[in-house]
Short mmCIF file of C-alpha atoms in Angstrom, two decimals:
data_model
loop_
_atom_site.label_atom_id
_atom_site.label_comp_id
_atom_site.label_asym_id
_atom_site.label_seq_id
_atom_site.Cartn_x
_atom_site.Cartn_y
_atom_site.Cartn_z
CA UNK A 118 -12.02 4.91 -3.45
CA UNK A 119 -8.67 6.37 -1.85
CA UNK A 120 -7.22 5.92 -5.00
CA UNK A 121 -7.94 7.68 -8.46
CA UNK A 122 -10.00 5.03 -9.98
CA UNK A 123 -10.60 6.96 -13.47
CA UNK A 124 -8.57 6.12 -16.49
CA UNK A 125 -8.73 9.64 -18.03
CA UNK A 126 -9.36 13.10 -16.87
CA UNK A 127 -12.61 15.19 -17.14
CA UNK A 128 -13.91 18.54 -17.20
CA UNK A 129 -11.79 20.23 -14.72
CA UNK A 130 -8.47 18.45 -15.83
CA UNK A 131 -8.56 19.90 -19.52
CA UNK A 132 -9.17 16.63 -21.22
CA UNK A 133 -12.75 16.85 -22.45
CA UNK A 134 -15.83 14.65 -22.95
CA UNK A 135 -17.86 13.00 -26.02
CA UNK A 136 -20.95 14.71 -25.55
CA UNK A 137 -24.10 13.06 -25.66
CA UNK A 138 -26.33 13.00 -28.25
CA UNK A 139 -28.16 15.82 -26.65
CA UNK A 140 -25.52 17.95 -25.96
CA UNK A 141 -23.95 17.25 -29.61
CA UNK A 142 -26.86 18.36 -31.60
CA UNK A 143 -27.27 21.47 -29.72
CA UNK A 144 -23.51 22.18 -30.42
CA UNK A 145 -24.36 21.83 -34.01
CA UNK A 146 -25.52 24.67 -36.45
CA UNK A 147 -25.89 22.14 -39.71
CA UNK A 148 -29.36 22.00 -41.33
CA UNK A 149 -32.36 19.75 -40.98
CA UNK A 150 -30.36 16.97 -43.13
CA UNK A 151 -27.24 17.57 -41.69
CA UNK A 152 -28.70 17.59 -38.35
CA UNK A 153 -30.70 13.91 -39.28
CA UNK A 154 -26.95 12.35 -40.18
CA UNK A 155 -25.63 13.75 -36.71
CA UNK A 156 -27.65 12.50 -34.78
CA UNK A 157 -27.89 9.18 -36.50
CA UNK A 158 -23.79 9.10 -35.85
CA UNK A 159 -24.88 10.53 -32.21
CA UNK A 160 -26.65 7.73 -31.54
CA UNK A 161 -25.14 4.66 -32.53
CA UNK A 162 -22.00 5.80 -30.98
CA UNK A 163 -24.57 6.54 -27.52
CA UNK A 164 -25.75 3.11 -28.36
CA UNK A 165 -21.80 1.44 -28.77
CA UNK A 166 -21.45 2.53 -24.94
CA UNK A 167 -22.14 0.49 -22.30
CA UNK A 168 -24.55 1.55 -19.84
CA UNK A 169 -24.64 0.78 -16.07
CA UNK A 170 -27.78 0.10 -14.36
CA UNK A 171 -28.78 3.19 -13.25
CA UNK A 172 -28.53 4.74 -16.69
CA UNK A 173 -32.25 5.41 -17.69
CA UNK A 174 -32.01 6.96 -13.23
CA UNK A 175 -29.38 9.21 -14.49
CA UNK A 176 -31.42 10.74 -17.52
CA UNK A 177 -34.50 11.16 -15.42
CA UNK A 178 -32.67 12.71 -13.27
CA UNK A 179 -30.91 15.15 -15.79
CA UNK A 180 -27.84 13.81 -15.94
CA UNK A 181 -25.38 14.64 -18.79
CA UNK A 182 -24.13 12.09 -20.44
CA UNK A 183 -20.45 11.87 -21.53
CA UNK A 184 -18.53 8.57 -22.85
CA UNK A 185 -15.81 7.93 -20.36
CA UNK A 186 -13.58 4.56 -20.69
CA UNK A 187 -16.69 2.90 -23.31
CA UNK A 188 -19.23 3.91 -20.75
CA UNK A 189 -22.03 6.30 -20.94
CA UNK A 190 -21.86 7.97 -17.54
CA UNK A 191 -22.94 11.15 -16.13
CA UNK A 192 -20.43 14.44 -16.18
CA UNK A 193 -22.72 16.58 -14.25
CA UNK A 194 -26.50 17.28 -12.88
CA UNK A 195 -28.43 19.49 -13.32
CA UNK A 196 -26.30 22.01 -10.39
CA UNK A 197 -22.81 23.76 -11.84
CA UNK A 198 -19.79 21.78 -10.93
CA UNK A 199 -18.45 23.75 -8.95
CA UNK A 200 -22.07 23.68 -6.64
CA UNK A 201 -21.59 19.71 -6.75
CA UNK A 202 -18.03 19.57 -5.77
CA UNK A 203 -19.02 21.65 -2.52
CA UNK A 204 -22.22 19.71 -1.24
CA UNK A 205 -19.68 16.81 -1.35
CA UNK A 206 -17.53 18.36 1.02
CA UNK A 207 -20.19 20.16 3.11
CA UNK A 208 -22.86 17.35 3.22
CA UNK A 209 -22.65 13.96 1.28
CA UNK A 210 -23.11 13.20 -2.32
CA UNK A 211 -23.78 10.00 -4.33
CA UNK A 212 -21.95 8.68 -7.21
CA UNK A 213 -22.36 6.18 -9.81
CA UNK A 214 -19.14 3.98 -10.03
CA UNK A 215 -20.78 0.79 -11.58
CA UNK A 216 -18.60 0.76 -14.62
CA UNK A 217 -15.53 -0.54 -12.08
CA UNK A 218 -14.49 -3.92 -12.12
CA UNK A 219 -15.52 -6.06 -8.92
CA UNK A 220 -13.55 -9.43 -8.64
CA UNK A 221 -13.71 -12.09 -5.90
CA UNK A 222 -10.54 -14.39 -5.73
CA UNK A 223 -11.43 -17.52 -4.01
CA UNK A 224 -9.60 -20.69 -3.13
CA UNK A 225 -7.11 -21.91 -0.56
CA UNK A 226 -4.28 -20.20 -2.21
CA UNK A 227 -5.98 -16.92 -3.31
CA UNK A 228 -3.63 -14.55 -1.32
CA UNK A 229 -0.60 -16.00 -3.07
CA UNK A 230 -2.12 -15.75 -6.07
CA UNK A 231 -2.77 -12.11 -5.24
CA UNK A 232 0.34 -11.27 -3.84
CA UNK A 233 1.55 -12.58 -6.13
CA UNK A 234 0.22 -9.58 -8.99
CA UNK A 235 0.37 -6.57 -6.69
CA UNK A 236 2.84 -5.00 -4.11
CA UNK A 237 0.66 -4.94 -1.01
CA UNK A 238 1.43 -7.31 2.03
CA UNK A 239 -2.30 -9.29 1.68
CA UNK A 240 -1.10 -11.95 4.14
CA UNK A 241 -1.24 -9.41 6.78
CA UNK A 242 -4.42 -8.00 6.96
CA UNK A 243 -7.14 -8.28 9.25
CA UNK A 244 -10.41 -10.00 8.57
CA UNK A 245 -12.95 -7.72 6.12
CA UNK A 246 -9.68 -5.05 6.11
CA UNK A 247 -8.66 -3.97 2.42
CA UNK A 248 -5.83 -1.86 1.36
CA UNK A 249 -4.83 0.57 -2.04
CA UNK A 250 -2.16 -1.60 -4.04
CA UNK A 251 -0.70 -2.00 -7.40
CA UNK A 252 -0.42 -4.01 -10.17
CA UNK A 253 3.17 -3.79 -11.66
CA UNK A 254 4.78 -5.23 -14.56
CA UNK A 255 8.26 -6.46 -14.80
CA UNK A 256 9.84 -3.61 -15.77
CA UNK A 257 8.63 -1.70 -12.36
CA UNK A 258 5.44 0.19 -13.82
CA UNK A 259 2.08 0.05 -12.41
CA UNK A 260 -0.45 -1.56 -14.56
CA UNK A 261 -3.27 -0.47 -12.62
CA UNK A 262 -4.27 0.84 -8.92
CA UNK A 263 -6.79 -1.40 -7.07
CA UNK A 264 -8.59 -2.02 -3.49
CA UNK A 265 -8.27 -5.51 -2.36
CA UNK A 266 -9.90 -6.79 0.75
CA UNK A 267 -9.34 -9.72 2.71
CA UNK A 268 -13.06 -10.98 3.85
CA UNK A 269 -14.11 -13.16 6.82
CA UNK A 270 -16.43 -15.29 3.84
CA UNK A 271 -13.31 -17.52 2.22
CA UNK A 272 -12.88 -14.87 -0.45
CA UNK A 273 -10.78 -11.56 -1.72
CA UNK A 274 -13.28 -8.35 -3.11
CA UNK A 275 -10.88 -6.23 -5.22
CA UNK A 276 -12.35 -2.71 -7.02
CA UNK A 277 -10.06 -2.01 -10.25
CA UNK A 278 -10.47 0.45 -12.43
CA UNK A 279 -13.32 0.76 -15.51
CA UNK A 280 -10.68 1.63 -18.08
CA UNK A 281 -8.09 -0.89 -17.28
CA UNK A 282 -10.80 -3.74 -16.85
CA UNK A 283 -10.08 -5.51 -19.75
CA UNK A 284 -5.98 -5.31 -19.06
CA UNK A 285 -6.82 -6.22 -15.35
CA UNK A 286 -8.78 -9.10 -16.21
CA UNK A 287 -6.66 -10.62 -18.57
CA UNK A 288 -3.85 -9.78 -16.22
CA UNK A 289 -5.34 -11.66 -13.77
CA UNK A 290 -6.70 -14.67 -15.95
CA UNK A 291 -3.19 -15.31 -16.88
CA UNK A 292 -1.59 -15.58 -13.69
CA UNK A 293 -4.76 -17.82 -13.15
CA UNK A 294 -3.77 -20.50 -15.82
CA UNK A 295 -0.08 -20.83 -14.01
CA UNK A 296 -1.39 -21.17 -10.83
CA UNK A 297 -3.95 -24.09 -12.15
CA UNK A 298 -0.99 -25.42 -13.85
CA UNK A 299 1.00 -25.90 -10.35
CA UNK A 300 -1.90 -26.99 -8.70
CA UNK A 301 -2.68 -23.96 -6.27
CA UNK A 302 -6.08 -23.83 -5.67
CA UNK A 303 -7.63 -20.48 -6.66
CA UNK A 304 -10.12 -18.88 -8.63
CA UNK A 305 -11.76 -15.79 -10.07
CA UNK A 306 -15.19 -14.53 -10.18
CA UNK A 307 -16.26 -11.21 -11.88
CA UNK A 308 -19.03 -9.68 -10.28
CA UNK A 309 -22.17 -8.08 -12.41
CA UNK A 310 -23.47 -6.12 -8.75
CA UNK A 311 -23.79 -2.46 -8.99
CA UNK A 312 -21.61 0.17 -6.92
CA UNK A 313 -22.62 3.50 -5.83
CA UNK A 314 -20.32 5.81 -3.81
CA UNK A 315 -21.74 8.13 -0.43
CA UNK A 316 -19.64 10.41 0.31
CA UNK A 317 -19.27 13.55 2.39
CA UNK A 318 -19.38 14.36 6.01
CA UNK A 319 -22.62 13.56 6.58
CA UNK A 320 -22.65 9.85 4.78
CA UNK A 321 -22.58 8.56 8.43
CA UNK A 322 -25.59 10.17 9.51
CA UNK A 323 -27.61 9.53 6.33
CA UNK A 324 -26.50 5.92 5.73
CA UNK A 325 -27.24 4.78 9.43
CA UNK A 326 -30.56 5.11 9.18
CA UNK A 327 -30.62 2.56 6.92
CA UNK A 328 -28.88 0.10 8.82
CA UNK A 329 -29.33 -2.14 11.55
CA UNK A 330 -25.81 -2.48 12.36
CA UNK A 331 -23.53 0.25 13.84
CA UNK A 332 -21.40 2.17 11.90
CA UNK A 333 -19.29 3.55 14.24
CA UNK A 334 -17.50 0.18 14.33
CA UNK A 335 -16.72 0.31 10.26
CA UNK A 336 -13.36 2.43 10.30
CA UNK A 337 -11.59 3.99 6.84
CA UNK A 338 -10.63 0.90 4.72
CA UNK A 339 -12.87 -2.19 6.28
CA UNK A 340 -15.45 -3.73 4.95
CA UNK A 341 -19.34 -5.57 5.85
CA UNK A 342 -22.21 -7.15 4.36
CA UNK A 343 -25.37 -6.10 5.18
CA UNK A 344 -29.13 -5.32 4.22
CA UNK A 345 -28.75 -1.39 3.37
CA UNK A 346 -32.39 0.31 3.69
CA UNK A 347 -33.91 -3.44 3.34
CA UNK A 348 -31.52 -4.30 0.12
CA UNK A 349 -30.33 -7.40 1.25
CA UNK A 350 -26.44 -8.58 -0.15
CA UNK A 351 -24.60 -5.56 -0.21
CA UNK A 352 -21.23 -4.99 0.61
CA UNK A 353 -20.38 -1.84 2.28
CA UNK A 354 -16.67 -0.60 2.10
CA UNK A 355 -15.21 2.27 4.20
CA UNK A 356 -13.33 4.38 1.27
CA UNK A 357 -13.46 7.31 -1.61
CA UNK A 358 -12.03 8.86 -3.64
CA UNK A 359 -13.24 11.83 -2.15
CA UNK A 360 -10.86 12.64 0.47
CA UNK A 361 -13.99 12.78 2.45
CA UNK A 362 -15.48 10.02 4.54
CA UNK A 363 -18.04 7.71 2.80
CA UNK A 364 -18.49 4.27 1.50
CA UNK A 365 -18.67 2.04 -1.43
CA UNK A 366 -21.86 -0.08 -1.38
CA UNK A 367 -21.86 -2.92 -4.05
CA UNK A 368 -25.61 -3.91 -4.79
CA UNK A 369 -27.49 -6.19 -6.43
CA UNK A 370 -28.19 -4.45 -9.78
CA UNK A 371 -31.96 -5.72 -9.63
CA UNK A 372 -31.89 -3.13 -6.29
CA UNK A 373 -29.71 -0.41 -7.30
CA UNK A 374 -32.26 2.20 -7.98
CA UNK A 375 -34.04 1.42 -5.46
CA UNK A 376 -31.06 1.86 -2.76
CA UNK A 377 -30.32 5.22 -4.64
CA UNK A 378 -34.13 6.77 -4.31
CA UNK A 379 -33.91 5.89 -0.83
CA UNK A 380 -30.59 7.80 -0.27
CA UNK A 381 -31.66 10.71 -1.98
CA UNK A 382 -34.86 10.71 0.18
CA UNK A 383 -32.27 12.21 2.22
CA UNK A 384 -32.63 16.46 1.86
CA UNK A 385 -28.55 16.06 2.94
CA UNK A 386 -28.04 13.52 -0.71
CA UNK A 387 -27.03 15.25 -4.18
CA UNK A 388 -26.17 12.94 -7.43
CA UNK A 389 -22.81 13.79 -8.40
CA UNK A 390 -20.96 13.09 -11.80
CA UNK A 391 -17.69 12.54 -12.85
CA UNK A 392 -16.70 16.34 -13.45
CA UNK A 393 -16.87 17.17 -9.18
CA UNK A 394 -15.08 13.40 -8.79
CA UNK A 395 -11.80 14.71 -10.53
CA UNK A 396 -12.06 17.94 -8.70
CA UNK A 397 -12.46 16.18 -5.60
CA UNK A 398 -9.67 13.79 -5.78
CA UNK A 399 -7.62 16.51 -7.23
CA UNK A 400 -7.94 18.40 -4.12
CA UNK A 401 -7.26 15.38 -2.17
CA UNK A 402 -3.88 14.37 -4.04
CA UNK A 403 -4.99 11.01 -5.23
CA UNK A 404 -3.47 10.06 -8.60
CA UNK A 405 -5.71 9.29 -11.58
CA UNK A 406 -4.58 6.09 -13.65
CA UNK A 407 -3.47 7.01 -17.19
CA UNK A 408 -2.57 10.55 -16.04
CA UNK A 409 -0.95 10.31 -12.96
CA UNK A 410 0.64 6.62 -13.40
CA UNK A 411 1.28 4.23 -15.68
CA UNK A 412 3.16 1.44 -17.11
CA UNK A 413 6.36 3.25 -17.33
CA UNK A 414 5.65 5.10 -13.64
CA UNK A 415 7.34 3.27 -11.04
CA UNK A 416 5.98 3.36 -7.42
CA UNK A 417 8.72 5.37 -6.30
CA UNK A 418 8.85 8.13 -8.46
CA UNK A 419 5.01 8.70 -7.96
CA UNK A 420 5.25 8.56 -4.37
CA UNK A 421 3.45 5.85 -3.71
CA UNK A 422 6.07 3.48 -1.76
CA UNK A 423 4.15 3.37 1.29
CA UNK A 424 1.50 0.72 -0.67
CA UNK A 425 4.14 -1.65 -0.52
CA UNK A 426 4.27 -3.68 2.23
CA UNK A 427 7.36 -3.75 4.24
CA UNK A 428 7.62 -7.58 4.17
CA UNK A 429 7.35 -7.36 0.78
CA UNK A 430 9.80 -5.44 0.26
CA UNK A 431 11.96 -7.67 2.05
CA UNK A 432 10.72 -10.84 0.38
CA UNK A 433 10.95 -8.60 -3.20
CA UNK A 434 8.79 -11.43 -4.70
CA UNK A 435 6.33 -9.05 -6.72
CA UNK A 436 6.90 -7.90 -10.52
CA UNK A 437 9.11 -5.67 -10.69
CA UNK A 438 10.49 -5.81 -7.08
CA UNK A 439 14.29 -6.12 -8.27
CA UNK A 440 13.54 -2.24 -10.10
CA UNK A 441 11.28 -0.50 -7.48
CA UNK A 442 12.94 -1.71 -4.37
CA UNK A 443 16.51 -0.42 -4.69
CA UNK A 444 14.83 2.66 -5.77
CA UNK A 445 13.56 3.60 -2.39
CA UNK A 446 16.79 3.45 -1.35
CA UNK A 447 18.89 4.89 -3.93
CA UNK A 448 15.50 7.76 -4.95
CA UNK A 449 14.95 8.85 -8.70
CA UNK A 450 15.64 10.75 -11.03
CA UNK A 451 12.05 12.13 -11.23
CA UNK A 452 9.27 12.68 -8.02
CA UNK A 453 5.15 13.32 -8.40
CA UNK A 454 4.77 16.41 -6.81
CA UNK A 455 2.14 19.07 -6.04
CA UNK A 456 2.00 22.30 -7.37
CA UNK A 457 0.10 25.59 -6.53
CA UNK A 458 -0.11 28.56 -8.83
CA UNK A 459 -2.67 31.68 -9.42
CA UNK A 460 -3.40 33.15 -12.55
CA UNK A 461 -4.67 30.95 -15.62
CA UNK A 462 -5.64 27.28 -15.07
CA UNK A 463 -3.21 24.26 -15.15
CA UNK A 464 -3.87 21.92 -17.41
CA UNK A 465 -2.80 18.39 -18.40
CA UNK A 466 0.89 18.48 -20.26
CA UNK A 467 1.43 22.23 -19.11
CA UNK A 468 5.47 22.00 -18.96
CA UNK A 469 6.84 23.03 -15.94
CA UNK A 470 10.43 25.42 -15.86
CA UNK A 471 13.14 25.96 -13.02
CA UNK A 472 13.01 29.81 -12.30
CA UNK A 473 15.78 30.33 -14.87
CA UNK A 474 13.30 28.93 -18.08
CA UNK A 475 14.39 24.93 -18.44
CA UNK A 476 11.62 22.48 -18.59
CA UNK A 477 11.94 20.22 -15.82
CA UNK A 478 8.72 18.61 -15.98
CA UNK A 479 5.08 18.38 -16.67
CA UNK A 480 1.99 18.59 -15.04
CA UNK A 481 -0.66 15.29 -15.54
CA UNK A 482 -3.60 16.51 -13.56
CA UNK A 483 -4.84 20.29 -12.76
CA UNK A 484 -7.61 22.41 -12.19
CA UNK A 485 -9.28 25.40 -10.09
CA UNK A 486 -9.97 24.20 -6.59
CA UNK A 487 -13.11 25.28 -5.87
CA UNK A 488 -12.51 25.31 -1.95
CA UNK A 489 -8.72 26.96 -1.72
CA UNK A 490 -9.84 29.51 -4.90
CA UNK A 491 -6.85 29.37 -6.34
CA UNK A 492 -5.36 26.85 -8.95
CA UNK A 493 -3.89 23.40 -7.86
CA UNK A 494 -2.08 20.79 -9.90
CA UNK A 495 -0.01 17.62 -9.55
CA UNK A 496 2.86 16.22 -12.25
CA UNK A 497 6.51 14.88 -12.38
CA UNK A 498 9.41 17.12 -11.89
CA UNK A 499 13.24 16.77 -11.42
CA UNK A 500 14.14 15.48 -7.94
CA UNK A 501 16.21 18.41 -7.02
CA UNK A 502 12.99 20.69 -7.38
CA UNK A 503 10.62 18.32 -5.57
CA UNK A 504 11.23 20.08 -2.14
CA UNK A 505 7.51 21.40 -0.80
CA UNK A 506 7.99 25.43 -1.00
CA UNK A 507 10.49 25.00 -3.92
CA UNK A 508 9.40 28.27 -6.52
CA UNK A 509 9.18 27.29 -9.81
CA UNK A 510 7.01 27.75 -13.21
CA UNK A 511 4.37 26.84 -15.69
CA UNK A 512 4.59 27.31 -18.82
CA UNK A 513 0.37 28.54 -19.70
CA UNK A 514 -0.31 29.88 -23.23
CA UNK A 515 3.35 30.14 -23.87
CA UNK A 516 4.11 32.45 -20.68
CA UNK A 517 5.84 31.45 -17.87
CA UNK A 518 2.96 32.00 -14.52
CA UNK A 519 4.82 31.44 -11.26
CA UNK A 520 3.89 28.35 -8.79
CA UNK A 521 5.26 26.88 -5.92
CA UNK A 522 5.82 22.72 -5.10
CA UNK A 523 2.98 22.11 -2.79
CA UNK A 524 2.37 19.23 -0.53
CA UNK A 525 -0.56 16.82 -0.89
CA UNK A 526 -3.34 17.07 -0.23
CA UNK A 527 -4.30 20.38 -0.96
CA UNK A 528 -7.15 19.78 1.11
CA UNK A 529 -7.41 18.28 4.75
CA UNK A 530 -8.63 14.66 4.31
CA UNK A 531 -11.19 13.25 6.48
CA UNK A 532 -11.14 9.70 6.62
CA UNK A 533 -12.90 7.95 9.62
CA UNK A 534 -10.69 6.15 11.88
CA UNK A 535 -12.83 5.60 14.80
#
């Protein structure tokens, strides 16, 4: 999706992986007992994962396995990284983003209810258009990022995040019981469909010829059912978290492989794991929850006012509204910025100096772009060095490399807009 939908950082941002059982034992150099006992504790902790459906599709297709937020999902093919991350942005790539939460809110009263969690102006949009918005708390921080969209068939579709799915559900199961309790009429289903991510310039071309429908007429951020290569029931949604255009297609999980074959029938179509996703939306300046933002990140200070909707801000009847509102006004004391440097990599927690040595900041996502060549990262500084050009520092291995504030994104998106 358009926003980071990935609770922690992988590969490229410095954070690292569980390896799979595979990978573990061949990182190993115990003998044939020792080897026995690690992959026994290989295993069951492979076997403690959950799995989405096109886990056995992954393997046979040499997928590396890596747990990421309880889930066993793929880091990487069987192509470098780097080779992944650039088929995405020359041609079109698929990934696997079952693990996400998929939620329906139904009932007479479900955009209340909604609005009534996130900072997003629901009430105003368009029939099958969604929109990136944010769960806050009280206190002004952002509990999660999500895509809701407001569908011509009675209900709201909203994509949350795999590692906040248990925190977003009871988030929104509370809220639920008030509303009951004053009599609104709403309710909550949790979807068990599949969803699989095209993207890449060429999605349009490869996707249309499996559908009957035209889709010119689906612009960045809308939404459709429809049969996709004879699959009837999916749900087709306009977005990444690419930067790139492409689409989110929620399927029946009974038809996911088979939608995914057909795809990459397609000479254009490359499975892609979750090491060229963080690259990707690195490049593209989308934040990643848990690095990026959290519960004591306020909207404002991570840039992110414009998903609040200007009624709303008006109305200031979301959590935290009497905290993040005046602070559009009145700024902060911190701003998420980007940040450009050469040298060594940028990693996760790098501190970042003014040019005279004082830490006024750190980095929470970074890596080597693979299409700019040179190292890109994004983090929280003092407001009086967020100005784009602004020279400043990062502290890497205990030396101080030079970088600049950058603006974001790094690289050109290209979202469809008709």
């Amino acid at each position: 999706m358009m926003s980071a939908r990935l609770l922690v950082g992988v590969g490229t941002s410095g954070l690292g992986f569980r390896a799979s059982r595979d990978g573990f034992l061949r990182g190993c150099g115990a003998g044939c007992a020792g080897r026995r006992q690690q992959q026994r504790r290989a295993s069951g902790a492979e076997a403690a994962l959950k799995r989405t459906p096109l886990f056995d599709f992954h393997r046979q297709h040499g997928g590396k396995m890596v747990e990421f937020a309880g889930w066993a999902m793929p880091v990487q093919y069987k192509d470098s990284h780097i080779a992944s991350h650039m088929h995405t942005r020359e041609h079109c790539s698929i990934f696997d983003v079952s693990h996400m939460l998929q939620t329906k809110v139904h009932g007479r009263d479900r955009v209340k209810f909604m609005e009534s969690l996130v900072v997003a102006d629901i009430q105003e949009l368009k029939d099958n258009q969604g929109t990136l918005s944010l769960f806050t708390t009280e206190r002004g921080g952002i509990i999660d990022d999500l895509i809701v969209t407001k569908t011509d068939q009675g209900y709201l579709y909203v994509v949350s995040n795999a590692g906040c799915a248990d925190k977003d559900s009871a988030h929104m199961k509370a809220r639920l019981a008030e509303f009951k309790a004053a009599g609104f009429d709403v309710d909550l289903e949790f979807l068990d469909e599949a969803l699989i991510a095209l993207q890449g310039p060429s999605m349009s071309r490869v996707l249309q010829e499996g559908l009957k429908e035209d889709l010119s007429k689906l612009t960045f951020m809308t939404s459709a059912l429809a049969a996709v290569f004879g699959v009837p029931g999916c749900r087709i949604t306009r977005c990444g978290y690419t930067g790139e255009d492409g689409v989110e297609i929620s399927v029946p999980q009974s038809r996911v492989v088979e939608l995914t074959e057909r795809l990459l029938g397609n000479s254009e179509v490359k499975l892609a794991g979750l090491g060229a996703r963080d690259s990707l939306r690195l490049e593209a300046g989308l934040c990643l929850y848990g690095n990026d933002i959290d519960e004591i990140t306020t909207p404002v200070e991570a840039t992110l006012v414009w998903t609040i909707g200007k009624r709303r801000r008006q109305t200031k009847d979301f959590p935290g509204a009497d905290i993040i509102v005046p602070q559009i006004k009145a700024k902060t004391a911190r701003k998420r910025v980007g940040l450009v440097s050469t040298g060594p990599p940028v990693r996760q927690h790098t501190p970042i100096l003014s040019s005279d040595g004082q830490v006024i900041g750190e980095v929470t996502s970074g890596c080597p772009s693979p299409c700019l060549k040179k190292n890109i990262a994004m983090g929280y500084v003092d407001a009086a060095f967020a100005k784009n050009g602004t020279n400043i520092q990062v502290e890497v291995r205990k030396k101080a490399v030079p970088a600049t504030v950058s603006k974001m994104p790094f690289v050109p998106t290209n979202y469809y807009s008709g």
